[in-house]
PDB file of C-alpha atoms in Angstrom:
ATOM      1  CA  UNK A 542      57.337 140.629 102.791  1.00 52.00           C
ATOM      2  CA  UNK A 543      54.487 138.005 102.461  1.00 51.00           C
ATOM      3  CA  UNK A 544      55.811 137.527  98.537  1.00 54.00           C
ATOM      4  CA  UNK A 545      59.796 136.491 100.195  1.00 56.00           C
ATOM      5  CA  UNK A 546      58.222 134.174 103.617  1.00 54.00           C
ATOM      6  CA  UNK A 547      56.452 132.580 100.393  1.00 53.00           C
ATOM      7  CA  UNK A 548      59.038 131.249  98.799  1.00 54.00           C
ATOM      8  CA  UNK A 549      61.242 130.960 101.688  1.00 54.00           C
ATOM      9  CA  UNK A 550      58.236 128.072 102.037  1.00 59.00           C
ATOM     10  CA  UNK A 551      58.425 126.942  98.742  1.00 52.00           C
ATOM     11  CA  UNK A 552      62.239 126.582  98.924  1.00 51.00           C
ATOM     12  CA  UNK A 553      61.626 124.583 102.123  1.00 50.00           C
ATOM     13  CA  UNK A 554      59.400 122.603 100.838  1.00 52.00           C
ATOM     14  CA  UNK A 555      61.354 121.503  98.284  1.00 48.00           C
ATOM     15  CA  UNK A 556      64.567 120.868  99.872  1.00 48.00           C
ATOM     16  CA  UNK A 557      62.469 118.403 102.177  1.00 50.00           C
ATOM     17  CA  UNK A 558      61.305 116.678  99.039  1.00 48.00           C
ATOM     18  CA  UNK A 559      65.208 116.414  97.888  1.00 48.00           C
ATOM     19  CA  UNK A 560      65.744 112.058  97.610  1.00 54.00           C
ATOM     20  CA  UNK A 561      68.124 110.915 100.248  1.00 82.00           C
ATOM     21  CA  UNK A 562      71.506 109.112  99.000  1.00 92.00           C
ATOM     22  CA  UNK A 563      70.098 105.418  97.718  1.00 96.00           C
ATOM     23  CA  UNK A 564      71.883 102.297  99.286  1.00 97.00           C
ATOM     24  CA  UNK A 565      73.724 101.651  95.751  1.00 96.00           C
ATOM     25  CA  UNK A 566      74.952 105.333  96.195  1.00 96.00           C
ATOM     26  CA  UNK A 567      76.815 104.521  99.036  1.00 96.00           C
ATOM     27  CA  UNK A 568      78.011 101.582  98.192  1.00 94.00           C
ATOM     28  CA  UNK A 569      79.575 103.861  95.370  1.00 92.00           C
ATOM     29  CA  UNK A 570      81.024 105.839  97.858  1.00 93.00           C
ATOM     30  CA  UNK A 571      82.358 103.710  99.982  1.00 93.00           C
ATOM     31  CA  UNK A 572      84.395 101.468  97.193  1.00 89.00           C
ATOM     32  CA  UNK A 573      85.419 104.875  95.643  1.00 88.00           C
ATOM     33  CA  UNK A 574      86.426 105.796  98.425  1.00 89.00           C
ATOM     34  CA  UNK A 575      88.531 102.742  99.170  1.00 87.00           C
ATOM     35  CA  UNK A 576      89.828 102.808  96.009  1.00 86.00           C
ATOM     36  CA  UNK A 577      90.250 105.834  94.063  1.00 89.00           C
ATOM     37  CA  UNK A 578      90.303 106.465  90.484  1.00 92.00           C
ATOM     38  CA  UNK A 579      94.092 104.733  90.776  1.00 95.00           C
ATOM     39  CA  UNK A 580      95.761 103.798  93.837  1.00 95.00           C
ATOM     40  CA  UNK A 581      99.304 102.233  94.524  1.00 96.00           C
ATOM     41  CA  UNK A 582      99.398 100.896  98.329  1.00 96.00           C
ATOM     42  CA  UNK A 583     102.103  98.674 100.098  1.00 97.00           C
ATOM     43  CA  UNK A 584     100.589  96.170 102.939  1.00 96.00           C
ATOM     44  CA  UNK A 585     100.854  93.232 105.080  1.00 97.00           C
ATOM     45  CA  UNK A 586      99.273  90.288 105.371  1.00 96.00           C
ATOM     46  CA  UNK A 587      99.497  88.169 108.351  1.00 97.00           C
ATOM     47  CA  UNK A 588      98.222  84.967 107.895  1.00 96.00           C
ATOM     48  CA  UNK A 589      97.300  83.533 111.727  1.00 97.00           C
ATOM     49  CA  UNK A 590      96.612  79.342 112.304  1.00 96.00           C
ATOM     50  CA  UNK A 591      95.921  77.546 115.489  1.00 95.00           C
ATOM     51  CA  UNK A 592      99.886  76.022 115.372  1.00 94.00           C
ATOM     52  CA  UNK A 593     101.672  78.608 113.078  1.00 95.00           C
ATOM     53  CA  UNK A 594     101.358  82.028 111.502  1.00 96.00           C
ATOM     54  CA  UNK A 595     103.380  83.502 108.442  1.00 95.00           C
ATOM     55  CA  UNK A 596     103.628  87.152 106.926  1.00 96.00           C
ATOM     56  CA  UNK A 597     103.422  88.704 102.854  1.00 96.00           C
ATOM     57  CA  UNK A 598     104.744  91.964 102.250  1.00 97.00           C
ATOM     58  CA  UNK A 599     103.407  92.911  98.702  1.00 95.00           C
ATOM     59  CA  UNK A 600     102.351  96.267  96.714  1.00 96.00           C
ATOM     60  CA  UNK A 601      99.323  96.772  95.055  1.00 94.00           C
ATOM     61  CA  UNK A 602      98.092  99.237  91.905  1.00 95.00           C
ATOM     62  CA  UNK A 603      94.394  99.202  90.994  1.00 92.00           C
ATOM     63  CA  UNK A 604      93.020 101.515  88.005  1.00 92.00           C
ATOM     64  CA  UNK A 605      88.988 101.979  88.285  1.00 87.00           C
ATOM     65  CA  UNK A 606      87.323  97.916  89.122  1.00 80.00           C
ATOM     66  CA  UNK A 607      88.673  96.484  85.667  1.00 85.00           C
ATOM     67  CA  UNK A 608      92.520  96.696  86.151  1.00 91.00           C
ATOM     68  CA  UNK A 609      94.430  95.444  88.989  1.00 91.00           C
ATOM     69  CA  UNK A 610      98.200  94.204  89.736  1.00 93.00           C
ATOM     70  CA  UNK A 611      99.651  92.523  93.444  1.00 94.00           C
ATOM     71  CA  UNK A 612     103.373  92.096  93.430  1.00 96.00           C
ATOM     72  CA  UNK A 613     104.695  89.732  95.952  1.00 95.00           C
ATOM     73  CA  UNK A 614     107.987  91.048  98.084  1.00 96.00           C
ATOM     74  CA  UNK A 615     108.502  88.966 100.703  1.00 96.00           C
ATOM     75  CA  UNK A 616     109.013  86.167 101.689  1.00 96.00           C
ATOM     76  CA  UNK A 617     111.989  84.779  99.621  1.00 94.00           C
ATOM     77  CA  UNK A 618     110.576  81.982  98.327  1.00 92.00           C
ATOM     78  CA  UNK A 619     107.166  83.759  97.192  1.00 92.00           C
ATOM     79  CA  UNK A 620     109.084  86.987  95.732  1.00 94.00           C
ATOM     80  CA  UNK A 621     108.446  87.737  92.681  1.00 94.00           C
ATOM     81  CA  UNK A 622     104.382  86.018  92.703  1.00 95.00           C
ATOM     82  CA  UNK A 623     102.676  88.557  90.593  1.00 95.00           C
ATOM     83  CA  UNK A 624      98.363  88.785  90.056  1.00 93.00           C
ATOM     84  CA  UNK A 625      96.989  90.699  87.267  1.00 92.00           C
ATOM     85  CA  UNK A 626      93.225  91.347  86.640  1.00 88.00           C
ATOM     86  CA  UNK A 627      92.013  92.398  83.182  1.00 88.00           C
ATOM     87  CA  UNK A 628      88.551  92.786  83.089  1.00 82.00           C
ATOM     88  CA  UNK A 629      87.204  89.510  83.975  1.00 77.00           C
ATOM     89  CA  UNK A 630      90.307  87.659  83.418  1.00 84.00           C
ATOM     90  CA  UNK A 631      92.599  86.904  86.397  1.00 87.00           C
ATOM     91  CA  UNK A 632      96.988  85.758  85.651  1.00 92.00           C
ATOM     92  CA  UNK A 633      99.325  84.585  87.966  1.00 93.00           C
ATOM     93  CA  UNK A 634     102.811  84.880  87.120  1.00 94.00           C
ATOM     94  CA  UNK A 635     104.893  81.988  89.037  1.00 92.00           C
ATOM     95  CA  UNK A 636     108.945  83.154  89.363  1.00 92.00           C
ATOM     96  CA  UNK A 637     110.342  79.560  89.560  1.00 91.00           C
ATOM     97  CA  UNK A 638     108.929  78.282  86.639  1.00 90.00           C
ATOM     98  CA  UNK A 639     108.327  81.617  84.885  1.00 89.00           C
ATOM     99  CA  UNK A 640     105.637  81.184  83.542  1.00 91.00           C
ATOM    100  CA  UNK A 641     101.875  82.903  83.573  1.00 91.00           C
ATOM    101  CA  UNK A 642      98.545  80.880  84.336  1.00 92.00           C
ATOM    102  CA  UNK A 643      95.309  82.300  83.417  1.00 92.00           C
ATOM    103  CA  UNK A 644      92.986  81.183  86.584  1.00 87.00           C
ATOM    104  CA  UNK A 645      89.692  79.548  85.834  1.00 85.00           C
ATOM    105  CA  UNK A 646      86.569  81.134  87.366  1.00 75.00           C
ATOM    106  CA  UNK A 647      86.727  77.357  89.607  1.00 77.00           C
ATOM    107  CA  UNK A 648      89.088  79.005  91.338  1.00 80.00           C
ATOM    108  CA  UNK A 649      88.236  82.541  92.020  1.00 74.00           C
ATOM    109  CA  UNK A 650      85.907  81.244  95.237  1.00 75.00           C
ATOM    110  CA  UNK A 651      89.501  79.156  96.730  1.00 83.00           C
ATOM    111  CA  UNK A 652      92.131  80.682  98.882  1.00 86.00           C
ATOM    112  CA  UNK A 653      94.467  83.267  97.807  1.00 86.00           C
ATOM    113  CA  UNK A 654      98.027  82.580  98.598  1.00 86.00           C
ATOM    114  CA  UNK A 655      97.008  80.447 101.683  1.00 87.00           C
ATOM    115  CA  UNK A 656      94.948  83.557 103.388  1.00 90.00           C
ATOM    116  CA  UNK A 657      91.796  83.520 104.541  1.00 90.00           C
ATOM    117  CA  UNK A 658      90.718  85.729 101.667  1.00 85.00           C
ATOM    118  CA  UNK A 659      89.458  84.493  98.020  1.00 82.00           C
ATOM    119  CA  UNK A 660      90.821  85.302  94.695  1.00 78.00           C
ATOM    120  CA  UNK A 661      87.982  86.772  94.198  1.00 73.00           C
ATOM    121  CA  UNK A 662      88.945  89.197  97.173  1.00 73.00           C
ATOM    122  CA  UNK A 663      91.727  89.913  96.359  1.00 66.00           C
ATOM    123  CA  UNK A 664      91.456  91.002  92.684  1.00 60.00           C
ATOM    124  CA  UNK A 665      88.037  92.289  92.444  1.00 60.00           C
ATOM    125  CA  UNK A 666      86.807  90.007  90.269  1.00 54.00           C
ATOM    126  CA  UNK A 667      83.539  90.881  90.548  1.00 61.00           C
ATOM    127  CA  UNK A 668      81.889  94.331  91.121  1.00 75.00           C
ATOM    128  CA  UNK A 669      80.468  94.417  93.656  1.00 82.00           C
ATOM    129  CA  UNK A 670      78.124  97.643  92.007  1.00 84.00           C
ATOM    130  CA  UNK A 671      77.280  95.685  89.117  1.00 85.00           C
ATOM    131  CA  UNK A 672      76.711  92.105  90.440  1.00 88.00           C
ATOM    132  CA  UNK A 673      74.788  92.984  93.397  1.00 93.00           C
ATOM    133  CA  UNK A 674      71.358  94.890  94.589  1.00 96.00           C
ATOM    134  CA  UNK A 675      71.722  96.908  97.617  1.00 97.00           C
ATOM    135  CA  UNK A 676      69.173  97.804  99.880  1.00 97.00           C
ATOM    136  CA  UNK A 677      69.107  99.454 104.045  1.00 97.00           C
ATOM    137  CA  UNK A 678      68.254  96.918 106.553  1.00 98.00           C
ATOM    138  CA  UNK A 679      69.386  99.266 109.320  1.00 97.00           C
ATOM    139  CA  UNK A 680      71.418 101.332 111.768  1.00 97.00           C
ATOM    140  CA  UNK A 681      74.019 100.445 113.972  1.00 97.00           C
ATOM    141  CA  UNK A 682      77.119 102.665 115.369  1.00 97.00           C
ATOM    142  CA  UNK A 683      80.416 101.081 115.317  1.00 97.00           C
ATOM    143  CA  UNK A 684      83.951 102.538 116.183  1.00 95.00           C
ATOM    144  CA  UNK A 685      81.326 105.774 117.786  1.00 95.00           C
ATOM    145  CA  UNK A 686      80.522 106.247 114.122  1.00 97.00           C
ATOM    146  CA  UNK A 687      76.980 106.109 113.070  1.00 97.00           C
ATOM    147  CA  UNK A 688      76.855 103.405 109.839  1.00 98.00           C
ATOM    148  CA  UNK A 689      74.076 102.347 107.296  1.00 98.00           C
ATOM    149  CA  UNK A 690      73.414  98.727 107.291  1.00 98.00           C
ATOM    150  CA  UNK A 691      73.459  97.457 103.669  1.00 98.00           C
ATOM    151  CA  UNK A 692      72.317  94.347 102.480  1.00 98.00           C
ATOM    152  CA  UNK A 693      73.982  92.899  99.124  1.00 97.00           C
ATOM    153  CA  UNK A 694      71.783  89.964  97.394  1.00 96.00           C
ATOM    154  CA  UNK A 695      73.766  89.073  93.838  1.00 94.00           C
ATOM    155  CA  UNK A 696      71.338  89.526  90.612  1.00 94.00           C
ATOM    156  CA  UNK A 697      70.171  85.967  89.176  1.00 91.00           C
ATOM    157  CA  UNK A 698      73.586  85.920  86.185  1.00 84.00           C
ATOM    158  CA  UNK A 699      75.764  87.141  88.307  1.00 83.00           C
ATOM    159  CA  UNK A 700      79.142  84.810  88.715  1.00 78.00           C
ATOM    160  CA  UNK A 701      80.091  85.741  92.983  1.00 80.00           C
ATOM    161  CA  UNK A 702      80.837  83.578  95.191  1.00 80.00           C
ATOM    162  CA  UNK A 703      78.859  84.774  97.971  1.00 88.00           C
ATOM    163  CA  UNK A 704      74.999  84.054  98.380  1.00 93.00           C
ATOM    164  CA  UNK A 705      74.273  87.559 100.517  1.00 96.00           C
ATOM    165  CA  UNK A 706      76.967  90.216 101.957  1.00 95.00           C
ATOM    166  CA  UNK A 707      75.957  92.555 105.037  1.00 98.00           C
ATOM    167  CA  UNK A 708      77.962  95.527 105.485  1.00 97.00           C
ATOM    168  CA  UNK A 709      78.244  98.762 108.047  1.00 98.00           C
ATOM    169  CA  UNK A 710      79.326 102.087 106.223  1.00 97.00           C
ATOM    170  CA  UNK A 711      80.195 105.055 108.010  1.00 97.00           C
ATOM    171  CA  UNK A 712      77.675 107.866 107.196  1.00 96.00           C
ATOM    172  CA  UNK A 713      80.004 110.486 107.420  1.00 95.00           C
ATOM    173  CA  UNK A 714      83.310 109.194 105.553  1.00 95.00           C
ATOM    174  CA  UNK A 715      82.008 106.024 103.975  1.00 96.00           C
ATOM    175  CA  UNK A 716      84.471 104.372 105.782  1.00 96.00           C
ATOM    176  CA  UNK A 717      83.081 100.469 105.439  1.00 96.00           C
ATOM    177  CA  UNK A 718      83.332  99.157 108.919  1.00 97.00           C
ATOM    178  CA  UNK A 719      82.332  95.499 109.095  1.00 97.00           C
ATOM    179  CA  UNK A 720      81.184  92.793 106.291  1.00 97.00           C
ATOM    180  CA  UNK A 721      79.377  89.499 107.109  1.00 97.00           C
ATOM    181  CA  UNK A 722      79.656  87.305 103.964  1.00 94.00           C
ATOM    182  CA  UNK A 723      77.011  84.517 103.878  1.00 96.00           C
ATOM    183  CA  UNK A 724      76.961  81.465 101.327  1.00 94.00           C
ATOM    184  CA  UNK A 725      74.205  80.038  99.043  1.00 92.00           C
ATOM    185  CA  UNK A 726      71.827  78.525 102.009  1.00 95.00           C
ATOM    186  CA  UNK A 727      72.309  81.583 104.257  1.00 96.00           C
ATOM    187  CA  UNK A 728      74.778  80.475 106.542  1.00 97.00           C
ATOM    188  CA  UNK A 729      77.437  83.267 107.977  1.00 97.00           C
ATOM    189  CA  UNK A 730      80.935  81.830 106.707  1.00 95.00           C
ATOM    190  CA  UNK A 731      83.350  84.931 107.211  1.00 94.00           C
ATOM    191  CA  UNK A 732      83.607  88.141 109.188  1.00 97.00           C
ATOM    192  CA  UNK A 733      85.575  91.344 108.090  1.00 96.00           C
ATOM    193  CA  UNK A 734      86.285  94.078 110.690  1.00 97.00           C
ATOM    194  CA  UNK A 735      87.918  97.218 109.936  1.00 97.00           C
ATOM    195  CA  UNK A 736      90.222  99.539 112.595  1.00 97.00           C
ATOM    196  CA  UNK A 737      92.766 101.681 112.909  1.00 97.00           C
ATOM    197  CA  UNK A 738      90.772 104.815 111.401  1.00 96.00           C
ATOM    198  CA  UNK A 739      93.816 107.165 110.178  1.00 95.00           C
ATOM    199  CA  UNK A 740      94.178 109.920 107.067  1.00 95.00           C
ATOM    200  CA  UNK A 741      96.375 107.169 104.675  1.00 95.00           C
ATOM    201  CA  UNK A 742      96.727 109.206 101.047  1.00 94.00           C
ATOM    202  CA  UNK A 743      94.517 112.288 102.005  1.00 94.00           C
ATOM    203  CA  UNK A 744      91.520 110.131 102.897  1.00 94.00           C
ATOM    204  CA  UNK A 745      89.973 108.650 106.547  1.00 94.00           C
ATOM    205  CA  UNK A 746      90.246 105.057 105.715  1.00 95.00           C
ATOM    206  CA  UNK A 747      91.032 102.163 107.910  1.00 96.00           C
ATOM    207  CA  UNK A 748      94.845 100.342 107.720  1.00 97.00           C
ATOM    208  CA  UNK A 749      94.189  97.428 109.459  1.00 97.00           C
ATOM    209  CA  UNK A 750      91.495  94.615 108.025  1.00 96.00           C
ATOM    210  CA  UNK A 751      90.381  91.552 109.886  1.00 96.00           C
ATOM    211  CA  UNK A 752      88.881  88.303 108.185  1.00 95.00           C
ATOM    212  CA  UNK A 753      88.165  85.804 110.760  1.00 96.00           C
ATOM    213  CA  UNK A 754      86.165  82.391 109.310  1.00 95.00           C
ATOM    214  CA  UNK A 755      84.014  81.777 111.469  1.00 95.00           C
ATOM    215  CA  UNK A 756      83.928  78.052 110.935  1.00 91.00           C
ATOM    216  CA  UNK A 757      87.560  77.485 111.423  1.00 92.00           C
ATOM    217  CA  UNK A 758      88.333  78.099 115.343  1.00 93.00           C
ATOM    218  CA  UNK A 759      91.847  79.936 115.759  1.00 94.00           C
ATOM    219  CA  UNK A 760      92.321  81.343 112.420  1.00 96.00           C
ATOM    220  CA  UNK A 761      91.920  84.456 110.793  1.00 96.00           C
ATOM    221  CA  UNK A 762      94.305  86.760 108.418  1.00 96.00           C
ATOM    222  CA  UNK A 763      95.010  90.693 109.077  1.00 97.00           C
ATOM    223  CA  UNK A 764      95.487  93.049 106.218  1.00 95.00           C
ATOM    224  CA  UNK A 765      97.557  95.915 107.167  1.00 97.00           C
ATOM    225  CA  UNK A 766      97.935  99.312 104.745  1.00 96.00           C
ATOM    226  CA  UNK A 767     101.522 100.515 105.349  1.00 96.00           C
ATOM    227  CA  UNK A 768     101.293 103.638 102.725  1.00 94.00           C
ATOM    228  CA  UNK A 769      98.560 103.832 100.151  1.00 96.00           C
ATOM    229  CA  UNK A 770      98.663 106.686  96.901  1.00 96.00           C
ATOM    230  CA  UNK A 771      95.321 107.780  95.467  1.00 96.00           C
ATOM    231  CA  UNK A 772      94.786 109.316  91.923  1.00 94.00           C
ATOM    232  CA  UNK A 773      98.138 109.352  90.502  1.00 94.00           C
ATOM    233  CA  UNK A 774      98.090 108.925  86.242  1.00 96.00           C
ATOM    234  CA  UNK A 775      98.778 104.976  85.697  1.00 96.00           C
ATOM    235  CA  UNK A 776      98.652 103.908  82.233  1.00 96.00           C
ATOM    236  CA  UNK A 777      96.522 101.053  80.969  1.00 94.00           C
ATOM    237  CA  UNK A 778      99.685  99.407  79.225  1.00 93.00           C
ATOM    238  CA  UNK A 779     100.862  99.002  83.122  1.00 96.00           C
ATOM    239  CA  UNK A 780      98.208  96.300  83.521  1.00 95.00           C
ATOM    240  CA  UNK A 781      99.598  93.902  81.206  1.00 94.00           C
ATOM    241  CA  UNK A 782     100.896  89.664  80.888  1.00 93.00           C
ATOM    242  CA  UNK A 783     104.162  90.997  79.842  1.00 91.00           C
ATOM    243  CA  UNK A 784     104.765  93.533  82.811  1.00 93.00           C
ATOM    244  CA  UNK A 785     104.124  90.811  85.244  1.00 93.00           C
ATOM    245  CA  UNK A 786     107.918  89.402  84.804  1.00 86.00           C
ATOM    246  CA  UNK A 787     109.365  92.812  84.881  1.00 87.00           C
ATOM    247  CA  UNK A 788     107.986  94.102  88.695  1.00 81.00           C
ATOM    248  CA  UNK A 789     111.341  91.540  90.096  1.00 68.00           C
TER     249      UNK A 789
END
């Protein structure tokens, strides 16, 4: 009896010495999460302006953080836009001139098709695992879910184009709630919200997104997941220059 409360102790003891889940860990999560090993999602974009407003209908297919392909379906005129992201290389394939452009790294920090999101968004251009250190700065509950507050600061080579990111992740689902995105001096420049919390592909994941730039009074663009696939078999040859001009 005295030999078993022992190391009913012991075991105690050591489960209370068990390391909790590190701040990189879930960030881990939380991308994984949002990504899968492959996904293939169709969306919205609705781009908003103080005197006008305009919507993208597009698909998506990711495979891990190095391959990546958008499709533009509507409107008319943009049909048939295509992005592809090898590694660290970003193409656009242009319909009315047919022709693909390789995009300087210049241009990763400017506006993708006119939204309030970067290329650098939109792609995944940079990792944001790799690039980054992560460390908790907090608690806060959001949505009446209980989140870690993570603070990204990008390592001294790393080529991102923001100074320091603060995000809220759900400690249940590592759903990530809410992103502030700072620049090089420290000032707050844009504001990501998440909502909508629904099972989309056999995950709890948000389908609507929210950047708002918080320098720009009456603008913002919402992201909206219509019907997103997780882990289905994609092959690399998918992610290619020469597939760009076939996904008319």
């Amino acid at each position: 009896m005295i030999t078993s409360f022992l190391l009913l102790r012991v075991l105690l003891s050591l489960l209370a010495m068990t390391p909790q889940e590190s701040a990189t860990e879930v960030i881990r999560k939380a991308d994984l999460n949002m990504r899968g090993n492959t996904s293939y999602a169709n969306l919205t974009i609705k781009i908003i302006r103080p005197s006008w407003s305009r919507e993208l209908e597009l698909r998506s297919w990711t495979k891990g953080n190095q391959l990546a392909m958008i499709s533009i379906e509507a409107p008319v005129k943009d049909k048939g836009t295509v992005y592809l992201k090898r590694g660290k290389e970003v193409w656009n394939y242009i319909p009315t001139i047919e022709r693909n452009i390789k995009l300087p790294p210049s241009m990763m920090s400017q506006s993708w098709m006119g939204t309030d999101f970067t290329n650098d968004d939109l792609v995944k251009e940079f990792s944001i695992l790799e690039d980054y250190t992560h460390s908790f700065i907090g608690e806060e509950v959001i949505l009446e879910r209980s989140c870690h507050k993570i603070q990204l600061i990008p390592k001294p080579q790393a080529a991102v184009v923001w100074g320091k990111i603060i995000t809220w992740i759900d400690k249940k689902d590592y759903i990530q709630l809410k992103a502030e995105y700072y620049d090089e001096n420290g000032k707050l420049i844009n504001l990501m919200t998440s909502s909508e919390i629904k099972t989309m592909g056999g995950r709890i994941l948000p389908a609507r997104l929210e950047m708002t730039p918080l320098t720009r009074k009456g603008q913002k663009t919402i992201m909206v997941y219509k019907d997103i696939l997780f882990d289905k078999a994609i092959a690399d040859q998918f992610f290619t220059i020469e597939n760009m001009k076939l996904l008319q």
